[in-house]
Amino acid sequence: MTGFQAAGSGDAGLQGDVGLLSPVSASPLVAALTGDRAVLAAILAVEAGWAAVLEQHDLAPSASAAVVAHAADASRYDLAEIARRSQGGGNPVIPLLADLRAQVKSLDTAGVAGGASSGKAVHTSLTSQDVLDTALMLVARNTVEALLADVRSTTAALARLAAQHADTLCAGRSLTQHSLPFTFGLRAAQWFHGLAAAARRLEALELPVQFGGAAGTLAAGTVLTSGSTTDPFRLADALAGQLGLAPAPAPWHTNRLAVTSLGDALAAVVDALGKIAADVLFLSRPEVAEVAEPRAPGRGVSSAMPQKQNPVLSVLVRSAALQAPGLAAQLHLAAATFNDERPDGAWHTEWPALRQLLALALGAAGHLRELAEGLQVFPDGMRRNLDLSGPLLLSEGVSAAVAPLLNGPGADGKQQLQAVVDKTLQVPAAEQAATYRALLREAVPADKLSDERLKELLDPASYLGKAAEIARRILAAFPEFAGASIPTLSTSSATTEPNGNGDSRG
């Protein structure tokens, strides 16, 4: 402990969690949309929205909504003090509500509402869970909007890569080993596919308002609306409209599908981001050198090795992808243990898990957008790695085309071709291409397989199946994520100018 001193409450700039140990989400945008101040502002927005609804339905004094809205300025409140006092009631709504009422009373005393008692519009018939659940849905809505904006930029960049590299050959890999010829265009299209599908699911989610009162029966709301022309359900729908959230058919205090569905959708987006990052981490290794992250001053540096250029964008995104599933699981664990009509502790575990999941998803999406928009692609490096396996990479296609030519009484063409592969693998790697060709030529008479046909069978570009059509179908299935228009996938020679950098490492 020598030399260490904890930051005290008076240490400006050292208060609160600013993301020191979570660099993936350490950004002003993430803090503004998911931080404590954002949650506080959302709680106040719910209270102000409810006051407006009550006044609109003649259930609160005239002009009271304006007073509550004026008092609901988050800058008026001591965030750290409210957090400390929240221990007294188990949630932040209770101490904040006390301060809000004090602010409203002060404004009433000053005559802002013309002598009306605006306090009657504050929190009437609500309970803490109504307010906090709705506030977290507001935080989620704002965060998801920003997240989807980043995702759309990313998918547009991936669609461009798919078009630019429709016929850029590379090695497909299965269980870490070269498998078949592939294209980088299809790889980019598959990245697009995973992310666009997850984003569409997230975008389709409805984030509902919460209402129900102390035990989910709307008892206080029923009393409040007694003798009026409205009822608690209309009030809840009006609040949803006021806040830009979805209406709910009934209170959902202990039915947490709204939360777990949101968590699952966020985790799916982070999964898709993580898949891309994992591929880039491998493909950017010096011994692979098929892609590289965009460079920026001060990024990717090492504290000890000046020569290193670490793929830090992918590292940060991968760190989020390794955390997100556990956070989504925490939401399910909480949902499964929401006992009684209002829970004792399970609800409280949702808040940090959901907030962290939102922060990680937004942070990771921003990093991946920068990565996709500036990704350096090296077709020469891809071809070099493809040639490591040489014509052996075509052995599946060769077997399908040639084995029937060798079948006959007492002869199994497939076994003969397997023997050719086995013999080829016994020679040094540098000699395997020539050996495989020679052994094939020896095994198959020229009258059954011409030299021209053999050359065609050993050309990796001839064994791509429907790669270009698969990529086209993927982009066509998600037009809203492909950019201004769906790129026309080339079937001519691949471009060597990825994102305009023109680099093609060999």
Short mmCIF file of C-alpha atoms in Angstrom, two decimals:
data_model
loop_
_atom_site.label_atom_id
_atom_site.label_comp_id
_atom_site.label_asym_id
_atom_site.label_seq_id
_atom_site.Cartn_x
_atom_site.Cartn_y
_atom_site.Cartn_z
CA MET A 1 0.00 0.00 0.00
CA THR A 2 3.03 2.31 0.22
CA GLY A 3 2.66 5.30 -2.07
CA PHE A 4 -1.04 4.65 -2.76
CA GLN A 5 -3.76 7.06 -1.71
CA ALA A 6 -7.39 6.58 -2.67
CA ALA A 7 -9.06 9.52 -4.38
CA GLY A 8 -11.26 11.44 -1.99
CA SER A 9 -14.54 13.16 -2.70
CA GLY A 10 -12.75 16.44 -3.21
CA ASP A 11 -10.36 15.20 -5.90
CA ALA A 12 -11.70 16.87 -9.02
CA GLY A 13 -11.37 14.70 -12.11
CA LEU A 14 -10.91 11.51 -10.07
CA GLN A 15 -14.52 10.95 -9.09
CA GLY A 16 -16.49 8.02 -10.45
CA ASP A 17 -15.74 5.35 -13.02
CA VAL A 18 -14.38 6.90 -16.20
CA GLY A 19 -13.43 3.60 -17.88
CA LEU A 20 -9.81 3.35 -16.83
CA LEU A 21 -10.01 -0.46 -16.89
CA SER A 22 -12.51 -0.68 -19.74
CA PRO A 23 -10.91 1.16 -22.66
CA VAL A 24 -13.33 -0.35 -25.15
CA SER A 25 -16.10 1.82 -23.70
CA ALA A 26 -14.06 4.77 -22.45
CA SER A 27 -15.44 7.49 -24.70
CA PRO A 28 -17.40 10.71 -24.18
CA LEU A 29 -20.29 9.35 -26.25
CA VAL A 30 -20.58 6.14 -24.20
CA ALA A 31 -20.39 8.12 -20.95
CA ALA A 32 -22.98 10.62 -22.16
CA LEU A 33 -25.47 7.90 -23.13
CA THR A 34 -24.91 5.23 -20.46
CA GLY A 35 -23.21 6.95 -17.53
CA ASP A 36 -24.72 7.80 -14.15
CA ARG A 37 -25.62 11.28 -15.33
CA ALA A 38 -27.55 9.78 -18.26
CA VAL A 39 -29.47 7.49 -15.90
CA LEU A 40 -30.25 10.40 -13.59
CA ALA A 41 -31.48 12.50 -16.52
CA ALA A 42 -33.65 9.61 -17.72
CA ILE A 43 -35.28 9.21 -14.29
CA LEU A 44 -36.03 12.92 -14.23
CA ALA A 45 -37.40 12.73 -17.79
CA VAL A 46 -39.83 10.02 -16.70
CA GLU A 47 -41.04 12.11 -13.75
CA ALA A 48 -41.40 15.18 -15.96
CA GLY A 49 -43.20 13.15 -18.62
CA TRP A 50 -45.60 11.75 -16.06
CA ALA A 51 -46.37 15.24 -14.74
CA ALA A 52 -47.16 16.34 -18.30
CA VAL A 53 -49.50 13.37 -18.77
CA LEU A 54 -51.32 14.09 -15.52
CA GLU A 55 -51.80 17.76 -16.45
CA GLN A 56 -53.00 16.84 -19.94
CA HIS A 57 -55.68 14.66 -18.33
CA ASP A 58 -56.69 17.29 -15.73
CA LEU A 59 -55.22 15.21 -12.93
CA ALA A 60 -52.64 17.81 -11.88
CA PRO A 61 -52.79 21.59 -11.47
CA SER A 62 -52.45 23.75 -14.56
CA ALA A 63 -48.84 24.76 -15.31
CA SER A 64 -47.49 22.17 -12.89
CA ALA A 65 -45.87 20.17 -15.69
CA ALA A 66 -43.73 23.14 -16.67
CA VAL A 67 -42.58 23.53 -13.08
CA VAL A 68 -41.65 19.85 -12.83
CA ALA A 69 -39.87 20.00 -16.18
CA HIS A 70 -37.88 23.01 -14.98
CA ALA A 71 -36.99 21.19 -11.78
CA ALA A 72 -36.03 18.05 -13.73
CA ASP A 73 -32.75 19.56 -14.95
CA ALA A 74 -30.10 16.96 -14.08
CA SER A 75 -27.51 19.64 -13.41
CA ARG A 76 -29.46 20.68 -10.31
CA TYR A 77 -28.68 17.44 -8.50
CA ASP A 78 -25.66 16.06 -6.66
CA LEU A 79 -25.09 12.73 -8.36
CA ALA A 80 -22.65 11.32 -5.80
CA GLU A 81 -24.88 12.30 -2.91
CA ILE A 82 -27.93 10.69 -4.49
CA ALA A 83 -25.92 7.51 -5.09
CA ARG A 84 -24.86 7.47 -1.44
CA ARG A 85 -28.40 8.04 -0.19
CA SER A 86 -29.81 5.35 -2.49
CA GLN A 87 -28.54 2.80 0.01
CA GLY A 88 -31.32 3.92 2.33
CA GLY A 89 -34.11 2.73 0.03
CA GLY A 90 -32.25 0.35 -2.25
CA ASN A 91 -32.63 2.38 -5.44
CA PRO A 92 -31.76 5.88 -6.70
CA VAL A 93 -35.34 6.94 -7.42
CA ILE A 94 -36.19 7.43 -3.75
CA PRO A 95 -33.54 10.02 -2.82
CA LEU A 96 -33.81 11.73 -6.20
CA LEU A 97 -37.57 12.01 -5.75
CA ALA A 98 -37.09 13.72 -2.40
CA ASP A 99 -34.77 16.26 -4.02
CA LEU A 100 -37.09 16.75 -6.98
CA ARG A 101 -40.00 17.49 -4.70
CA ALA A 102 -37.88 19.98 -2.81
CA GLN A 103 -36.95 21.69 -6.08
CA VAL A 104 -40.59 21.81 -7.16
CA LYS A 105 -41.67 23.20 -3.81
CA SER A 106 -39.03 25.90 -4.05
CA LEU A 107 -40.26 26.89 -7.50
CA ASP A 108 -43.87 26.88 -6.28
CA THR A 109 -42.89 29.14 -3.41
CA ALA A 110 -41.25 31.47 -5.90
CA GLY A 111 -44.57 31.67 -7.72
CA VAL A 112 -43.42 30.03 -10.93
CA ALA A 113 -46.74 28.18 -11.32
CA GLY A 114 -48.87 31.06 -10.14
CA GLY A 115 -49.42 29.62 -6.71
CA ALA A 116 -50.38 26.11 -7.83
CA SER A 117 -49.18 23.11 -5.86
CA SER A 118 -47.08 21.47 -8.57
CA GLY A 119 -45.91 18.79 -6.16
CA LYS A 120 -49.21 16.99 -6.80
CA ALA A 121 -47.90 16.17 -10.27
CA VAL A 122 -44.74 14.47 -9.02
CA HIS A 123 -44.74 10.65 -8.95
CA THR A 124 -48.45 10.40 -8.16
CA SER A 125 -49.61 6.75 -8.29
CA LEU A 126 -46.18 5.54 -9.48
CA THR A 127 -43.67 3.32 -7.72
CA SER A 128 -39.88 3.33 -7.91
CA GLN A 129 -39.78 0.38 -10.29
CA ASP A 130 -42.16 2.08 -12.70
CA VAL A 131 -39.78 5.02 -12.93
CA LEU A 132 -36.46 3.19 -13.01
CA ASP A 133 -37.54 0.49 -15.48
CA THR A 134 -38.89 3.17 -17.80
CA ALA A 135 -35.76 5.29 -17.34
CA LEU A 136 -33.52 2.36 -18.28
CA MET A 137 -35.62 1.80 -21.39
CA LEU A 138 -34.97 5.46 -22.26
CA VAL A 139 -31.25 4.99 -21.73
CA ALA A 140 -31.38 1.87 -23.90
CA ARG A 141 -33.32 3.62 -26.66
CA ASN A 142 -30.83 6.48 -26.89
CA THR A 143 -27.86 4.11 -26.79
CA VAL A 144 -29.31 1.74 -29.37
CA GLU A 145 -29.94 4.66 -31.75
CA ALA A 146 -26.27 5.65 -31.57
CA LEU A 147 -25.18 2.01 -31.80
CA LEU A 148 -27.23 1.37 -34.93
CA ALA A 149 -25.80 4.49 -36.57
CA ASP A 150 -22.30 3.05 -36.09
CA VAL A 151 -23.43 -0.36 -37.29
CA ARG A 152 -24.89 1.07 -40.49
CA SER A 153 -21.60 2.78 -41.27
CA THR A 154 -19.81 -0.50 -40.61
CA THR A 155 -22.10 -2.62 -42.77
CA ALA A 156 -21.87 -0.10 -45.61
CA ALA A 157 -18.07 -0.39 -45.46
CA LEU A 158 -18.30 -4.19 -45.42
CA ALA A 159 -20.63 -4.13 -48.41
CA ARG A 160 -18.07 -2.06 -50.30
CA LEU A 161 -15.34 -4.54 -49.39
CA ALA A 162 -17.54 -7.40 -50.60
CA ALA A 163 -17.96 -5.68 -53.96
CA GLN A 164 -14.34 -4.60 -54.35
CA HIS A 165 -12.99 -8.06 -53.53
CA ALA A 166 -15.64 -10.28 -55.09
CA ASP A 167 -12.93 -12.26 -56.89
CA THR A 168 -9.93 -11.65 -54.64
CA LEU A 169 -8.75 -15.20 -54.01
CA CYS A 170 -7.75 -16.35 -50.56
CA ALA A 171 -7.60 -19.59 -48.62
CA GLY A 172 -10.70 -20.73 -46.82
CA ARG A 173 -9.86 -22.22 -43.43
CA SER A 174 -11.55 -24.97 -41.48
CA LEU A 175 -10.43 -26.04 -37.99
CA THR A 176 -7.36 -23.78 -38.45
CA GLN A 177 -6.27 -25.51 -41.69
CA HIS A 178 -6.56 -24.49 -45.33
CA SER A 179 -9.72 -26.05 -46.73
CA LEU A 180 -10.85 -24.73 -50.13
CA PRO A 181 -10.31 -21.67 -52.31
CA PHE A 182 -12.36 -18.75 -51.04
CA THR A 183 -12.74 -15.05 -51.79
CA PHE A 184 -12.18 -12.12 -49.52
CA GLY A 185 -15.36 -10.64 -50.94
CA LEU A 186 -17.39 -13.53 -49.55
CA ARG A 187 -15.59 -13.24 -46.22
CA ALA A 188 -16.55 -9.55 -46.01
CA ALA A 189 -20.11 -10.42 -47.06
CA GLN A 190 -20.34 -13.00 -44.29
CA TRP A 191 -19.09 -10.42 -41.79
CA PHE A 192 -21.82 -8.13 -43.13
CA HIS A 193 -24.38 -10.93 -42.83
CA GLY A 194 -23.79 -11.61 -39.16
CA LEU A 195 -23.80 -7.95 -38.20
CA ALA A 196 -26.76 -6.89 -40.34
CA ALA A 197 -28.92 -9.77 -39.11
CA ALA A 198 -28.13 -8.98 -35.47
CA ALA A 199 -28.71 -5.26 -36.01
CA ARG A 200 -32.07 -5.85 -37.69
CA ARG A 201 -33.14 -7.89 -34.68
CA LEU A 202 -32.03 -5.15 -32.30
CA GLU A 203 -33.75 -2.45 -34.34
CA ALA A 204 -37.04 -4.36 -34.31
CA LEU A 205 -37.20 -4.52 -30.51
CA GLU A 206 -39.91 -2.59 -28.71
CA LEU A 207 -38.78 -0.88 -25.52
CA PRO A 208 -41.87 -0.55 -23.34
CA VAL A 209 -42.93 1.87 -20.68
CA GLN A 210 -43.37 0.41 -17.19
CA PHE A 211 -46.40 1.09 -15.02
CA GLY A 212 -48.26 -0.76 -12.32
CA GLY A 213 -47.92 1.01 -9.01
CA ALA A 214 -46.79 -0.47 -5.74
CA ALA A 215 -47.75 -4.10 -6.45
CA GLY A 216 -48.62 -4.10 -10.13
CA THR A 217 -52.39 -3.77 -9.66
CA LEU A 218 -52.73 -0.08 -10.59
CA ALA A 219 -54.64 0.43 -7.36
CA ALA A 220 -53.35 3.97 -6.81
CA GLY A 221 -53.87 4.81 -10.47
CA THR A 222 -57.45 3.58 -10.22
CA VAL A 223 -58.08 5.91 -7.28
CA LEU A 224 -56.35 8.76 -9.10
CA THR A 225 -58.54 8.43 -12.20
CA SER A 226 -61.77 7.74 -10.35
CA GLY A 227 -64.41 10.15 -11.57
CA SER A 228 -62.30 11.27 -14.55
CA THR A 229 -62.69 10.46 -18.22
CA THR A 230 -59.52 8.40 -18.33
CA ASP A 231 -58.02 5.33 -16.67
CA PRO A 232 -54.53 4.08 -15.68
CA PHE A 233 -54.02 2.25 -18.99
CA ARG A 234 -54.63 5.40 -21.03
CA LEU A 235 -52.26 7.29 -18.78
CA ALA A 236 -49.55 4.67 -19.30
CA ASP A 237 -50.05 4.78 -23.08
CA ALA A 238 -49.84 8.57 -22.97
CA LEU A 239 -46.58 8.35 -21.03
CA ALA A 240 -45.19 5.99 -23.65
CA GLY A 241 -46.07 8.50 -26.35
CA GLN A 242 -44.62 11.36 -24.32
CA LEU A 243 -41.29 9.56 -23.92
CA GLY A 244 -41.10 7.88 -27.33
CA LEU A 245 -41.32 4.36 -25.90
CA ALA A 246 -43.62 1.48 -26.77
CA PRO A 247 -46.90 1.07 -24.86
CA ALA A 248 -47.23 -2.06 -22.75
CA PRO A 249 -50.46 -4.07 -22.42
CA ALA A 250 -49.87 -4.63 -18.72
CA PRO A 251 -47.29 -4.01 -15.99
CA TRP A 252 -44.17 -6.19 -16.33
CA HIS A 253 -42.59 -5.80 -12.91
CA THR A 254 -41.63 -9.47 -12.74
CA ASN A 255 -42.00 -10.49 -16.40
CA ARG A 256 -38.58 -9.45 -17.69
CA LEU A 257 -38.72 -10.42 -21.34
CA ALA A 258 -38.30 -6.78 -22.33
CA VAL A 259 -34.96 -6.72 -20.54
CA THR A 260 -33.68 -10.16 -21.53
CA SER A 261 -34.69 -9.63 -25.18
CA LEU A 262 -32.75 -6.37 -25.20
CA GLY A 263 -29.77 -8.07 -23.59
CA ASP A 264 -29.86 -10.94 -26.08
CA ALA A 265 -30.07 -8.57 -29.04
CA LEU A 266 -27.18 -6.47 -27.77
CA ALA A 267 -25.09 -9.58 -27.13
CA ALA A 268 -25.84 -10.84 -30.66
CA VAL A 269 -24.54 -7.57 -32.12
CA VAL A 270 -21.40 -7.82 -30.01
CA ASP A 271 -21.02 -11.47 -31.09
CA ALA A 272 -21.01 -10.35 -34.72
CA LEU A 273 -18.52 -7.58 -33.98
CA GLY A 274 -16.35 -10.08 -32.11
CA LYS A 275 -16.33 -12.52 -35.04
CA ILE A 276 -14.98 -9.80 -37.33
CA ALA A 277 -12.39 -8.75 -34.76
CA ALA A 278 -11.26 -12.36 -34.25
CA ASP A 279 -10.73 -12.81 -37.99
CA VAL A 280 -8.83 -9.53 -38.30
CA LEU A 281 -6.62 -10.48 -35.34
CA PHE A 282 -5.60 -13.66 -37.15
CA LEU A 283 -5.35 -12.21 -40.65
CA SER A 284 -3.19 -9.30 -39.46
CA ARG A 285 -0.53 -11.49 -37.83
CA PRO A 286 2.83 -10.81 -39.51
CA GLU A 287 3.12 -14.40 -40.70
CA VAL A 288 -0.33 -14.16 -42.33
CA ALA A 289 -0.39 -10.48 -43.41
CA GLU A 290 -3.62 -10.54 -45.38
CA VAL A 291 -5.15 -7.44 -43.77
CA ALA A 292 -4.10 -4.66 -41.42
CA GLU A 293 -5.96 -2.21 -39.24
CA PRO A 294 -6.02 1.46 -40.20
CA ARG A 295 -3.13 3.34 -38.67
CA ALA A 296 -3.45 6.40 -36.46
CA PRO A 297 -0.89 8.35 -34.43
CA GLY A 298 -0.34 6.79 -31.02
CA ARG A 299 -2.52 3.75 -31.65
CA GLY A 300 -1.23 0.20 -31.53
CA VAL A 301 1.99 1.19 -29.83
CA SER A 302 3.90 -0.92 -27.32
CA SER A 303 5.40 0.41 -24.08
CA ALA A 304 8.57 -1.62 -24.71
CA MET A 305 8.87 -2.53 -28.41
CA PRO A 306 8.99 0.40 -30.85
CA GLN A 307 8.53 -1.78 -33.92
CA LYS A 308 5.15 -3.20 -32.91
CA GLN A 309 1.86 -2.13 -34.49
CA ASN A 310 -0.74 -3.89 -32.36
CA PRO A 311 -4.24 -4.40 -33.83
CA VAL A 312 -5.73 -2.60 -30.86
CA LEU A 313 -9.14 -1.87 -32.39
CA SER A 314 -9.74 -5.60 -32.79
CA VAL A 315 -8.32 -6.27 -29.34
CA LEU A 316 -10.79 -3.85 -27.77
CA VAL A 317 -13.74 -5.25 -29.72
CA ARG A 318 -12.74 -8.79 -28.77
CA SER A 319 -12.59 -7.76 -25.11
CA ALA A 320 -16.22 -6.64 -25.36
CA ALA A 321 -17.23 -9.86 -27.13
CA LEU A 322 -15.75 -11.93 -24.31
CA GLN A 323 -17.75 -10.01 -21.70
CA ALA A 324 -21.15 -9.55 -23.35
CA PRO A 325 -22.45 -13.15 -23.08
CA GLY A 326 -21.91 -13.18 -19.32
CA LEU A 327 -23.80 -9.93 -18.92
CA ALA A 328 -26.71 -11.24 -21.00
CA ALA A 329 -26.68 -14.40 -18.88
CA GLN A 330 -26.86 -12.24 -15.74
CA LEU A 331 -30.05 -10.67 -17.06
CA HIS A 332 -31.56 -14.13 -17.55
CA LEU A 333 -30.45 -15.22 -14.10
CA ALA A 334 -32.13 -12.17 -12.62
CA ALA A 335 -35.30 -12.74 -14.65
CA ALA A 336 -35.53 -16.33 -13.44
CA THR A 337 -35.41 -15.24 -9.79
CA PHE A 338 -37.83 -12.29 -9.82
CA ASN A 339 -39.89 -13.56 -6.94
CA ASP A 340 -43.27 -12.32 -5.67
CA GLU A 341 -44.87 -9.26 -7.30
CA ARG A 342 -41.81 -7.08 -6.75
CA PRO A 343 -38.39 -8.71 -6.43
CA ASP A 344 -35.81 -8.54 -3.66
CA GLY A 345 -32.37 -8.18 -5.19
CA ALA A 346 -32.77 -9.77 -8.61
CA TRP A 347 -34.04 -6.48 -10.00
CA HIS A 348 -31.03 -4.68 -8.60
CA THR A 349 -28.60 -6.99 -10.41
CA GLU A 350 -30.16 -6.07 -13.74
CA TRP A 351 -29.14 -2.41 -13.62
CA PRO A 352 -25.35 -2.72 -13.78
CA ALA A 353 -25.48 -5.70 -16.16
CA LEU A 354 -27.74 -3.95 -18.65
CA ARG A 355 -25.90 -0.66 -18.40
CA GLN A 356 -22.49 -2.32 -18.91
CA LEU A 357 -23.83 -4.33 -21.84
CA LEU A 358 -25.11 -1.14 -23.48
CA ALA A 359 -21.75 0.57 -22.89
CA LEU A 360 -19.72 -2.34 -24.25
CA ALA A 361 -21.91 -2.70 -27.34
CA LEU A 362 -21.76 1.01 -28.14
CA GLY A 363 -18.02 1.22 -27.52
CA ALA A 364 -17.26 -1.89 -29.59
CA ALA A 365 -19.49 -0.71 -32.45
CA GLY A 366 -17.56 2.55 -32.68
CA HIS A 367 -14.20 0.78 -32.81
CA LEU A 368 -15.40 -1.72 -35.40
CA ARG A 369 -16.78 1.07 -37.58
CA GLU A 370 -13.35 2.68 -37.68
CA LEU A 371 -11.76 -0.69 -38.40
CA ALA A 372 -14.11 -1.56 -41.27
CA GLU A 373 -13.95 1.84 -42.89
CA GLY A 374 -10.15 1.85 -42.92
CA LEU A 375 -9.28 -1.83 -43.23
CA GLN A 376 -6.19 -2.42 -45.37
CA VAL A 377 -6.53 -5.47 -47.61
CA PHE A 378 -3.52 -7.20 -49.19
CA PRO A 379 -4.54 -9.46 -52.12
CA ASP A 380 -0.92 -10.42 -52.80
CA GLY A 381 -0.59 -11.74 -49.28
CA MET A 382 -3.78 -13.72 -49.70
CA ARG A 383 -2.48 -15.26 -52.90
CA ARG A 384 0.84 -16.09 -51.26
CA ASN A 385 -0.94 -17.96 -48.47
CA LEU A 386 -3.26 -19.66 -50.94
CA ASP A 387 -0.22 -20.94 -52.82
CA LEU A 388 1.17 -22.52 -49.65
CA SER A 389 -1.27 -25.37 -50.16
CA GLY A 390 -0.93 -25.17 -53.91
CA PRO A 391 -3.07 -27.50 -56.02
CA LEU A 392 -3.69 -29.75 -53.01
CA LEU A 393 -6.34 -27.20 -52.05
CA LEU A 394 -8.23 -28.38 -55.14
CA SER A 395 -8.15 -32.08 -54.24
CA GLU A 396 -11.87 -32.18 -53.40
CA GLY A 397 -12.81 -30.83 -56.81
CA VAL A 398 -10.21 -32.98 -58.56
CA SER A 399 -11.56 -36.06 -56.86
CA ALA A 400 -15.14 -35.28 -57.88
CA ALA A 401 -14.14 -34.74 -61.51
CA VAL A 402 -11.42 -37.37 -61.96
CA ALA A 403 -12.37 -40.30 -59.72
CA PRO A 404 -15.17 -41.45 -62.07
CA LEU A 405 -12.60 -41.57 -64.88
CA LEU A 406 -10.53 -44.06 -62.93
CA ASN A 407 -13.31 -46.28 -61.67
CA GLY A 408 -13.55 -49.72 -63.20
CA PRO A 409 -13.35 -53.43 -62.44
CA GLY A 410 -11.20 -53.75 -59.35
CA ALA A 411 -10.32 -50.03 -59.42
CA ASP A 412 -11.53 -47.37 -57.00
CA GLY A 413 -10.77 -43.94 -58.44
CA LYS A 414 -11.24 -42.15 -55.14
CA GLN A 415 -8.72 -44.42 -53.39
CA GLN A 416 -6.21 -43.92 -56.22
CA LEU A 417 -6.50 -40.14 -55.89
CA GLN A 418 -6.14 -40.34 -52.12
CA ALA A 419 -2.91 -42.24 -52.68
CA VAL A 420 -1.72 -39.40 -54.92
CA VAL A 421 -2.44 -36.90 -52.13
CA ASP A 422 -0.70 -39.10 -49.54
CA LYS A 423 2.44 -39.39 -51.68
CA THR A 424 2.44 -35.65 -52.32
CA LEU A 425 2.33 -34.88 -48.61
CA GLN A 426 5.50 -36.91 -48.09
CA VAL A 427 7.68 -34.48 -50.06
CA PRO A 428 8.84 -31.05 -48.84
CA ALA A 429 6.19 -28.31 -49.07
CA ALA A 430 8.11 -26.44 -51.75
CA GLU A 431 7.93 -29.49 -54.01
CA GLN A 432 4.33 -30.48 -53.39
CA ALA A 433 2.70 -28.47 -56.18
CA ALA A 434 4.90 -29.97 -58.90
CA THR A 435 4.69 -33.43 -57.34
CA TYR A 436 0.89 -33.37 -57.17
CA ARG A 437 0.59 -32.30 -60.81
CA ALA A 438 3.06 -34.97 -61.94
CA LEU A 439 1.41 -37.76 -59.97
CA LEU A 440 -2.03 -36.75 -61.26
CA ARG A 441 -0.77 -36.72 -64.82
CA GLU A 442 0.75 -40.15 -64.26
CA ALA A 443 -2.41 -41.56 -62.68
CA VAL A 444 -4.86 -40.34 -65.32
CA PRO A 445 -4.29 -41.13 -69.01
CA ALA A 446 -4.27 -38.11 -71.31
CA ASP A 447 -7.11 -39.56 -73.35
CA LYS A 448 -9.30 -39.36 -70.28
CA LEU A 449 -8.05 -36.01 -68.95
CA SER A 450 -6.44 -33.46 -71.24
CA ASP A 451 -3.65 -31.18 -70.08
CA GLU A 452 -5.96 -28.21 -70.56
CA ARG A 453 -8.65 -29.78 -68.39
CA LEU A 454 -6.09 -30.70 -65.73
CA LYS A 455 -4.82 -27.12 -65.66
CA GLU A 456 -8.39 -25.89 -65.23
CA LEU A 457 -9.03 -28.29 -62.37
CA LEU A 458 -5.90 -27.03 -60.60
CA ASP A 459 -6.85 -23.35 -60.92
CA PRO A 460 -8.29 -22.15 -57.58
CA ALA A 461 -10.51 -19.63 -59.38
CA SER A 462 -12.31 -22.55 -61.03
CA TYR A 463 -13.50 -24.02 -57.72
CA LEU A 464 -15.34 -21.19 -55.98
CA GLY A 465 -18.79 -22.69 -56.25
CA LYS A 466 -21.43 -19.96 -55.87
CA ALA A 467 -19.26 -17.62 -53.80
CA ALA A 468 -20.18 -14.49 -55.77
CA GLU A 469 -23.90 -15.33 -55.78
CA ILE A 470 -23.86 -16.06 -52.04
CA ALA A 471 -22.35 -12.66 -51.39
CA ARG A 472 -24.87 -10.99 -53.68
CA ARG A 473 -27.79 -12.70 -51.97
CA ILE A 474 -26.53 -11.68 -48.54
CA LEU A 475 -26.32 -8.01 -49.48
CA ALA A 476 -29.70 -8.13 -51.23
CA ALA A 477 -31.31 -9.60 -48.10
CA PHE A 478 -30.33 -6.58 -45.99
CA PRO A 479 -30.62 -3.55 -48.30
CA GLU A 480 -31.12 -1.15 -45.40
CA PHE A 481 -27.64 -2.01 -44.12
CA ALA A 482 -25.81 -2.12 -47.45
CA GLY A 483 -25.50 1.64 -47.87
CA ALA A 484 -27.09 3.91 -50.44
CA SER A 485 -27.29 1.05 -52.93
CA ILE A 486 -26.41 -2.61 -53.09
CA PRO A 487 -23.00 -2.90 -54.77
CA THR A 488 -22.80 -4.81 -58.04
CA LEU A 489 -20.44 -7.66 -57.38
CA SER A 490 -17.66 -7.89 -59.93
CA THR A 491 -16.75 -11.11 -61.66
CA SER A 492 -13.66 -9.61 -63.27
CA SER A 493 -10.20 -9.29 -61.78
CA ALA A 494 -10.03 -8.19 -58.16
CA THR A 495 -9.22 -4.65 -57.23
CA THR A 496 -5.87 -4.05 -55.54
CA GLU A 497 -6.90 -0.72 -54.03
CA PRO A 498 -8.78 -1.56 -50.79
CA ASN A 499 -10.37 1.58 -49.37
CA GLY A 500 -8.08 3.65 -51.56
CA ASN A 501 -4.77 2.70 -49.94
CA GLY A 502 -3.47 0.72 -52.90
CA ASP A 503 -1.26 -1.41 -50.64
CA SER A 504 -0.78 -5.05 -51.68
CA ARG A 505 1.77 -6.68 -49.49
CA GLY A 506 3.56 -9.73 -50.78
#
